[in-house]
Amino acid sequence: MKKTGNQKACVIGWPIKHSRSPLIHGFWLEKYGVSGSYEKIAVAPENLSQFLKDMSKNGFQGCNVTIPHKEKVFKEVFVNDVLTKRIGAVNTVFTEGGELLGLNTDGYGFISNLKSGVKSWNSAGKSAMIIGAGGAARAIIAILLEDGVERIDLVNRTPSRASALAKEFGDRVHAYGFDEMSSCLRKADLLINTTSLGMTGQPPLEISLESLSSLSVVTDIVYDPLETDLLKQAKSNGNPTVDGLGMLLHQAVPGFEKWFGIRPEVTEELRQLIVDDLMKDDEQ
Ligand code: ATR
């Protein structure tokens, strides 16, 4: 379904200044010779409904959606994808038959990144430990369950939030507070930080990986810095690690395909482009 002509897409958020999505999609537009465009548009919460209503009229094939609009867009567009329904948030909007459809590709981005980082990874029968119980955790729980993990331990600063989320996803998901971190680590084949702890400008994630097997895979959704303290500690213990940048790159793939008709590839060249941009920010 290769599309022709001047397709337009964008990313919306409030604020939107720091989004790297235009760099990613711009790279692919050029690489595949598509005469389209991808821009960032700041949309205030009070203007979101109108923006969606006018999207096709304004010539957009669709958009990416980022903070703080993902949950609201979920309520405003048609969602038929089961995983997206489970996540309850939309990060990719496209048009089909004159209708706006919503998808959540964060889970897809997570699992694609994990599998391209650790080629031998197979979720079946595995136990995962997730730190955090927010929107990112929700997308990752949904995809891991679909991919066949046997058990997920959700560890959160506010245990009640973890319990509420665990309850929604059924009996494979269990909730804990930070005080049970080390007993959960003992069981984990996969450890994922889904909080912003460890990100540049945020507090550190205070964790000791002493009780984690050195065979367990450790991954962080934080990608600034690329190598977080969590990943550094894991690497020095001999654990396989996967950084968070690949999730950002892979989650962009389905949107590009919907809007521009080509399924793009996540390559080392694309990754380097974003790494260079992250470094530019550090210098400022
Ligand atoms: P997102 O949608 O990006 O996941 P979110 O819904 O705000 O963001 O969730 C943020 C997660 O990071 C939550 O699990 C939050 O813990 P609480 O539920 O206890 O708030 C966690 N988090 C954020 N800042 C934290 C901090 N300083 N210490 C511990 N956990 C933190």
CSV table of C-alpha atoms and ligand atoms in Angstrom, one decimal:
chain,number,residue,atom,x,y,z
A,1,MET,CA,0.0,0.0,0.0
A,2,LYS,CA,2.6,2.5,-1.1
A,3,LYS,CA,1.1,6.0,-0.9
A,4,THR,CA,2.1,8.8,-3.2
A,5,GLY,CA,1.9,12.6,-3.0
A,6,ASN,CA,2.6,14.9,-0.2
A,7,GLN,CA,1.5,13.1,3.0
A,8,LYS,CA,1.7,15.1,6.2
A,9,ALA,CA,2.0,13.8,9.8
A,10,CYS,CA,3.0,15.4,13.1
A,11,VAL,CA,3.5,14.8,16.8
A,12,ILE,CA,1.3,16.7,19.2
A,13,GLY,CA,2.0,17.3,22.9
A,14,TRP,CA,2.1,20.1,25.5
A,15,PRO,CA,4.9,21.0,25.6
A,16,ILE,CA,6.4,19.5,22.5
A,17,LYS,CA,9.8,21.3,22.1
A,18,HIS,CA,11.9,18.3,23.1
A,19,SER,CA,10.3,15.6,21.0
A,20,ARG,CA,12.7,13.6,18.8
A,21,SER,CA,10.0,12.2,16.6
A,22,PRO,CA,10.5,14.7,13.8
A,23,LEU,CA,14.2,13.6,13.6
A,24,ILE,CA,13.2,9.9,13.4
A,25,HIS,CA,10.4,10.4,10.8
A,26,GLY,CA,12.4,13.0,8.9
A,27,PHE,CA,15.3,10.5,8.6
A,28,TRP,CA,12.9,7.9,7.2
A,29,LEU,CA,11.2,10.3,4.8
A,30,GLU,CA,14.6,11.1,3.3
A,31,LYS,CA,15.9,7.6,3.3
A,32,TYR,CA,12.8,6.2,1.5
A,33,GLY,CA,12.4,9.2,-0.8
A,34,VAL,CA,8.9,10.0,0.4
A,35,SER,CA,7.7,13.5,-0.5
A,36,GLY,CA,6.0,14.0,2.8
A,37,SER,CA,6.5,16.0,6.0
A,38,TYR,CA,6.5,15.4,9.7
A,39,GLU,CA,6.3,18.4,12.1
A,40,LYS,CA,5.8,19.0,15.8
A,41,ILE,CA,2.8,20.9,16.9
A,42,ALA,CA,2.1,22.2,20.4
A,43,VAL,CA,-1.5,21.6,21.2
A,44,ALA,CA,-2.9,22.8,24.5
A,45,PRO,CA,-5.3,20.5,26.3
A,46,GLU,CA,-8.2,22.8,25.7
A,47,ASN,CA,-7.6,22.6,21.9
A,48,LEU,CA,-7.1,18.9,21.6
A,49,SER,CA,-10.6,17.9,20.5
A,50,GLN,CA,-10.7,20.6,17.9
A,51,PHE,CA,-7.3,19.6,16.6
A,52,LEU,CA,-8.4,16.0,16.1
A,53,LYS,CA,-11.6,17.1,14.4
A,54,ASP,CA,-9.7,19.3,11.9
A,55,MET,CA,-6.8,16.9,11.4
A,56,SER,CA,-7.9,15.5,8.0
A,57,LYS,CA,-9.2,18.9,6.8
A,58,ASN,CA,-5.8,20.3,7.5
A,59,GLY,CA,-4.2,17.7,5.4
A,60,PHE,CA,-2.7,15.3,8.0
A,61,GLN,CA,-2.7,11.6,7.6
A,62,GLY,CA,-2.3,11.2,11.3
A,63,CYS,CA,-0.1,12.0,14.2
A,64,ASN,CA,1.9,10.8,17.2
A,65,VAL,CA,0.6,11.7,20.6
A,66,THR,CA,2.7,12.5,23.6
A,67,ILE,CA,2.3,13.8,27.1
A,68,PRO,CA,-0.2,14.8,28.4
A,69,HIS,CA,-2.7,13.8,25.6
A,70,LYS,CA,-2.4,10.0,25.3
A,71,GLU,CA,-5.4,9.1,27.6
A,72,LYS,CA,-7.7,11.8,26.2
A,73,VAL,CA,-7.0,10.8,22.6
A,74,PHE,CA,-7.9,7.2,23.5
A,75,LYS,CA,-11.3,8.4,24.5
A,76,GLU,CA,-11.8,10.5,21.4
A,77,VAL,CA,-10.8,8.2,18.5
A,78,PHE,CA,-11.9,4.8,17.4
A,79,VAL,CA,-9.8,2.0,18.9
A,80,ASN,CA,-10.2,-1.6,17.6
A,81,ASP,CA,-6.8,-2.9,18.6
A,82,VAL,CA,-7.1,-5.2,21.6
A,83,LEU,CA,-3.7,-4.3,23.1
A,84,THR,CA,-4.4,-0.6,22.8
A,85,LYS,CA,-7.8,-1.1,24.6
A,86,ARG,CA,-5.9,-2.8,27.4
A,87,ILE,CA,-3.4,0.0,27.7
A,88,GLY,CA,-6.1,2.7,27.6
A,89,ALA,CA,-3.8,5.3,25.9
A,90,VAL,CA,-3.1,6.2,22.3
A,91,ASN,CA,0.3,7.3,20.9
A,92,THR,CA,-0.4,6.9,17.2
A,93,VAL,CA,-3.5,8.2,15.2
A,94,PHE,CA,-4.2,7.5,11.6
A,95,THR,CA,-7.1,7.7,9.2
A,96,GLU,CA,-9.0,4.9,7.6
A,97,GLY,CA,-12.2,5.2,5.6
A,98,GLY,CA,-12.6,8.8,6.7
A,99,GLU,CA,-12.4,7.8,10.4
A,100,LEU,CA,-9.7,8.6,13.0
A,101,LEU,CA,-8.2,5.4,14.5
A,102,GLY,CA,-5.9,5.1,17.5
A,103,LEU,CA,-3.1,2.7,18.3
A,104,ASN,CA,-0.7,2.3,21.2
A,105,THR,CA,2.7,1.3,19.8
A,106,ASP,CA,4.7,1.7,23.1
A,107,GLY,CA,4.4,-2.0,24.0
A,108,TYR,CA,5.4,-2.9,20.4
A,109,GLY,CA,8.4,-0.6,20.7
A,110,PHE,CA,9.4,-2.1,24.0
A,111,ILE,CA,9.3,-5.8,22.9
A,112,SER,CA,10.9,-5.1,19.6
A,113,ASN,CA,13.7,-3.3,21.3
A,114,LEU,CA,14.1,-6.1,23.9
A,115,LYS,CA,14.2,-8.8,21.2
A,116,SER,CA,16.6,-6.9,19.0
A,117,GLY,CA,18.9,-6.2,22.0
A,118,VAL,CA,18.9,-9.8,23.3
A,119,LYS,CA,18.4,-12.1,20.3
A,120,SER,CA,17.8,-15.1,22.5
A,121,TRP,CA,15.0,-13.5,24.5
A,122,ASN,CA,11.8,-15.6,24.8
A,123,SER,CA,9.1,-14.4,27.2
A,124,ALA,CA,7.4,-17.8,27.6
A,125,GLY,CA,7.6,-19.0,31.2
A,126,LYS,CA,9.7,-16.0,32.3
A,127,SER,CA,9.3,-13.8,35.4
A,128,ALA,CA,9.5,-10.0,34.9
A,129,MET,CA,10.0,-7.3,37.5
A,130,ILE,CA,8.7,-3.8,36.6
A,131,ILE,CA,9.6,-0.8,38.6
A,132,GLY,CA,6.8,1.8,38.4
A,133,ALA,CA,3.1,1.7,37.9
A,134,GLY,CA,2.3,4.6,35.5
A,135,GLY,CA,1.4,4.8,31.8
A,136,ALA,CA,4.6,3.3,30.6
A,137,ALA,CA,4.3,0.3,32.9
A,138,ARG,CA,0.8,-0.3,31.7
A,139,ALA,CA,2.0,-0.6,28.0
A,140,ILE,CA,4.8,-2.9,29.0
A,141,ILE,CA,2.6,-5.2,31.2
A,142,ALA,CA,0.1,-5.6,28.3
A,143,ILE,CA,2.8,-6.6,25.8
A,144,LEU,CA,4.7,-8.9,28.1
A,145,LEU,CA,1.5,-10.8,29.1
A,146,GLU,CA,0.6,-11.1,25.4
A,147,ASP,CA,4.1,-12.3,24.7
A,148,GLY,CA,3.7,-15.1,27.2
A,149,VAL,CA,5.5,-14.1,30.4
A,150,GLU,CA,4.5,-16.3,33.3
A,151,ARG,CA,4.7,-13.7,36.1
A,152,ILE,CA,5.1,-9.9,36.5
A,153,ASP,CA,6.1,-8.3,39.8
A,154,LEU,CA,5.1,-4.7,39.9
A,155,VAL,CA,7.2,-2.7,42.3
A,156,ASN,CA,6.1,0.9,43.0
A,157,ARG,CA,6.8,3.7,45.5
A,158,THR,CA,3.0,3.9,46.1
A,159,PRO,CA,2.0,0.2,46.5
A,160,SER,CA,-1.7,1.0,46.2
A,161,ARG,CA,-1.1,2.2,42.6
A,162,ALA,CA,0.7,-1.0,41.8
A,163,SER,CA,-2.1,-3.1,43.3
A,164,ALA,CA,-4.8,-1.3,41.3
A,165,LEU,CA,-2.8,-1.9,38.1
A,166,ALA,CA,-2.1,-5.5,39.0
A,167,LYS,CA,-5.8,-6.1,39.6
A,168,GLU,CA,-6.7,-4.8,36.2
A,169,PHE,CA,-4.4,-7.3,34.5
A,170,GLY,CA,-5.3,-10.4,36.4
A,171,ASP,CA,-3.5,-13.1,38.4
A,172,ARG,CA,-0.2,-13.2,36.6
A,173,VAL,CA,0.6,-9.7,37.9
A,174,HIS,CA,1.6,-9.1,41.6
A,175,ALA,CA,2.1,-5.7,43.4
A,176,TYR,CA,4.8,-4.8,45.9
A,177,GLY,CA,6.2,-1.7,47.6
A,178,PHE,CA,9.9,-0.6,47.3
A,179,ASP,CA,10.6,-2.4,50.6
A,180,GLU,CA,10.2,-5.8,48.7
A,181,MET,CA,12.7,-4.8,46.0
A,182,SER,CA,15.4,-7.4,46.8
A,183,SER,CA,13.0,-10.4,47.2
A,184,CYS,CA,11.5,-9.5,43.8
A,185,LEU,CA,14.9,-9.2,42.2
A,186,ARG,CA,15.7,-12.7,43.3
A,187,LYS,CA,12.9,-14.1,41.1
A,188,ALA,CA,13.3,-11.9,38.1
A,189,ASP,CA,14.5,-13.0,34.6
A,190,LEU,CA,13.9,-9.5,33.3
A,191,LEU,CA,14.1,-6.2,35.2
A,192,ILE,CA,12.6,-3.0,33.7
A,193,ASN,CA,12.7,0.5,35.0
A,194,THR,CA,9.6,2.3,33.8
A,195,THR,CA,9.9,5.4,36.0
A,196,SER,CA,11.8,8.6,35.2
A,197,LEU,CA,14.2,7.9,38.1
A,198,GLY,CA,17.8,8.0,36.7
A,199,MET,CA,16.9,10.4,33.9
A,200,THR,CA,19.0,13.6,33.6
A,201,GLY,CA,17.6,16.1,36.0
A,202,GLN,CA,15.6,13.6,38.0
A,203,PRO,CA,16.4,11.8,41.2
A,204,PRO,CA,18.5,8.6,41.0
A,205,LEU,CA,17.0,5.1,41.1
A,206,GLU,CA,18.4,3.7,44.3
A,207,ILE,CA,18.7,0.0,43.8
A,208,SER,CA,21.2,-2.7,44.5
A,209,LEU,CA,21.2,-5.6,42.0
A,210,GLU,CA,23.0,-7.9,44.5
A,211,SER,CA,20.1,-10.4,44.6
A,212,LEU,CA,19.6,-10.4,40.8
A,213,SER,CA,21.0,-13.4,38.8
A,214,SER,CA,23.7,-12.2,36.4
A,215,LEU,CA,21.8,-14.1,33.7
A,216,SER,CA,18.8,-11.7,34.0
A,217,VAL,CA,18.2,-9.1,31.4
A,218,VAL,CA,18.1,-5.5,32.6
A,219,THR,CA,16.4,-2.7,30.7
A,220,ASP,CA,15.5,0.9,31.3
A,221,ILE,CA,13.0,3.0,29.4
A,222,VAL,CA,15.1,6.1,30.3
A,223,TYR,CA,17.4,7.0,27.3
A,224,ASP,CA,18.9,10.2,28.6
A,225,PRO,CA,21.5,9.3,29.7
A,226,LEU,CA,21.8,6.4,27.3
A,227,GLU,CA,23.6,4.4,29.9
A,228,THR,CA,21.7,5.0,33.2
A,229,ASP,CA,23.2,4.1,36.6
A,230,LEU,CA,20.9,1.0,36.6
A,231,LEU,CA,22.4,-0.2,33.3
A,232,LYS,CA,25.9,0.6,34.4
A,233,GLN,CA,25.5,-1.4,37.6
A,234,ALA,CA,23.9,-4.3,35.6
A,235,LYS,CA,26.7,-4.3,33.1
A,236,SER,CA,29.4,-4.4,35.7
A,237,ASN,CA,27.6,-7.5,37.3
A,238,GLY,CA,27.7,-9.2,33.9
A,239,ASN,CA,24.0,-8.9,33.1
A,240,PRO,CA,22.8,-8.5,29.5
A,241,THR,CA,21.4,-4.9,29.1
A,242,VAL,CA,19.2,-3.1,26.7
A,243,ASP,CA,19.0,0.7,26.7
A,244,GLY,CA,15.8,2.7,26.3
A,245,LEU,CA,16.5,4.5,23.0
A,246,GLY,CA,15.5,1.5,20.9
A,247,MET,CA,12.0,1.6,22.4
A,248,LEU,CA,11.6,5.2,21.1
A,249,LEU,CA,12.8,4.2,17.6
A,250,HIS,CA,10.8,1.0,17.3
A,251,GLN,CA,7.5,2.6,18.6
A,252,ALA,CA,7.7,4.9,15.6
A,253,VAL,CA,7.7,2.2,13.0
A,254,PRO,CA,3.9,1.4,12.8
A,255,GLY,CA,2.9,5.1,12.5
A,256,PHE,CA,5.3,5.7,9.6
A,257,GLU,CA,3.9,2.7,7.8
A,258,LYS,CA,0.3,3.8,8.3
A,259,TRP,CA,0.9,7.4,7.1
A,260,PHE,CA,3.5,7.0,4.4
A,261,GLY,CA,2.9,3.4,3.2
A,262,ILE,CA,6.4,2.0,3.8
A,263,ARG,CA,7.5,-0.1,6.8
A,264,PRO,CA,10.7,1.6,7.9
A,265,GLU,CA,13.8,-0.1,9.4
A,266,VAL,CA,15.4,0.8,12.7
A,267,THR,CA,19.1,1.0,11.8
A,268,GLU,CA,22.4,1.9,13.5
A,269,GLU,CA,22.5,5.1,11.4
A,270,LEU,CA,19.1,6.2,12.7
A,271,ARG,CA,20.2,5.4,16.3
A,272,GLN,CA,23.4,7.4,15.9
A,273,LEU,CA,21.4,10.4,14.6
A,274,ILE,CA,19.4,10.5,17.8
A,275,VAL,CA,22.4,9.8,20.0
A,276,ASP,CA,24.2,12.8,18.4
A,277,ASP,CA,21.1,14.9,19.1
A,278,LEU,CA,21.0,13.8,22.8
A,279,MET,CA,24.7,14.8,23.1
A,280,LYS,CA,24.0,18.2,21.6
A,281,ASP,CA,21.4,18.8,24.4
A,282,ASP,CA,24.0,17.9,27.0
A,283,GLU,CA,26.4,20.5,25.6
A,284,GLN,CA,23.8,23.3,26.0
B,1,ATR,P1,4.5,7.5,32.9
B,1,ATR,O1,3.2,7.7,32.2
B,1,ATR,O2,5.6,8.1,32.2
B,1,ATR,O3,4.7,6.1,33.3
B,1,ATR,P2,3.4,8.4,35.5
B,1,ATR,O4,2.1,7.8,35.1
B,1,ATR,O5,3.4,9.7,36.1
B,1,ATR,O6,4.3,8.4,34.2
B,1,ATR,O7,4.2,7.3,36.4
B,1,ATR,C1,5.4,7.6,36.9
B,1,ATR,C2,5.9,6.4,37.7
B,1,ATR,O8,7.2,6.7,38.2
B,1,ATR,C3,5.1,6.0,38.9
B,1,ATR,O9,5.2,4.6,39.1
B,1,ATR,C4,5.7,6.8,40.0
B,1,ATR,O10,5.5,6.3,41.3
B,1,ATR,P3,4.2,6.6,42.2
B,1,ATR,O11,3.1,5.8,41.6
B,1,ATR,O12,4.6,6.3,43.6
B,1,ATR,O13,4.0,8.1,42.0
B,1,ATR,C5,7.2,6.7,39.6
B,1,ATR,N1,8.0,7.8,40.2
B,1,ATR,C6,8.1,9.0,39.7
B,1,ATR,N2,8.9,9.7,40.5
B,1,ATR,C7,9.3,8.9,41.5
B,1,ATR,C8,10.2,9.1,42.7
B,1,ATR,N3,10.8,10.2,42.9
B,1,ATR,N4,10.4,8.0,43.4
B,1,ATR,C9,9.8,6.8,43.2
B,1,ATR,N5,9.0,6.6,42.1
B,1,ATR,C10,8.7,7.6,41.3
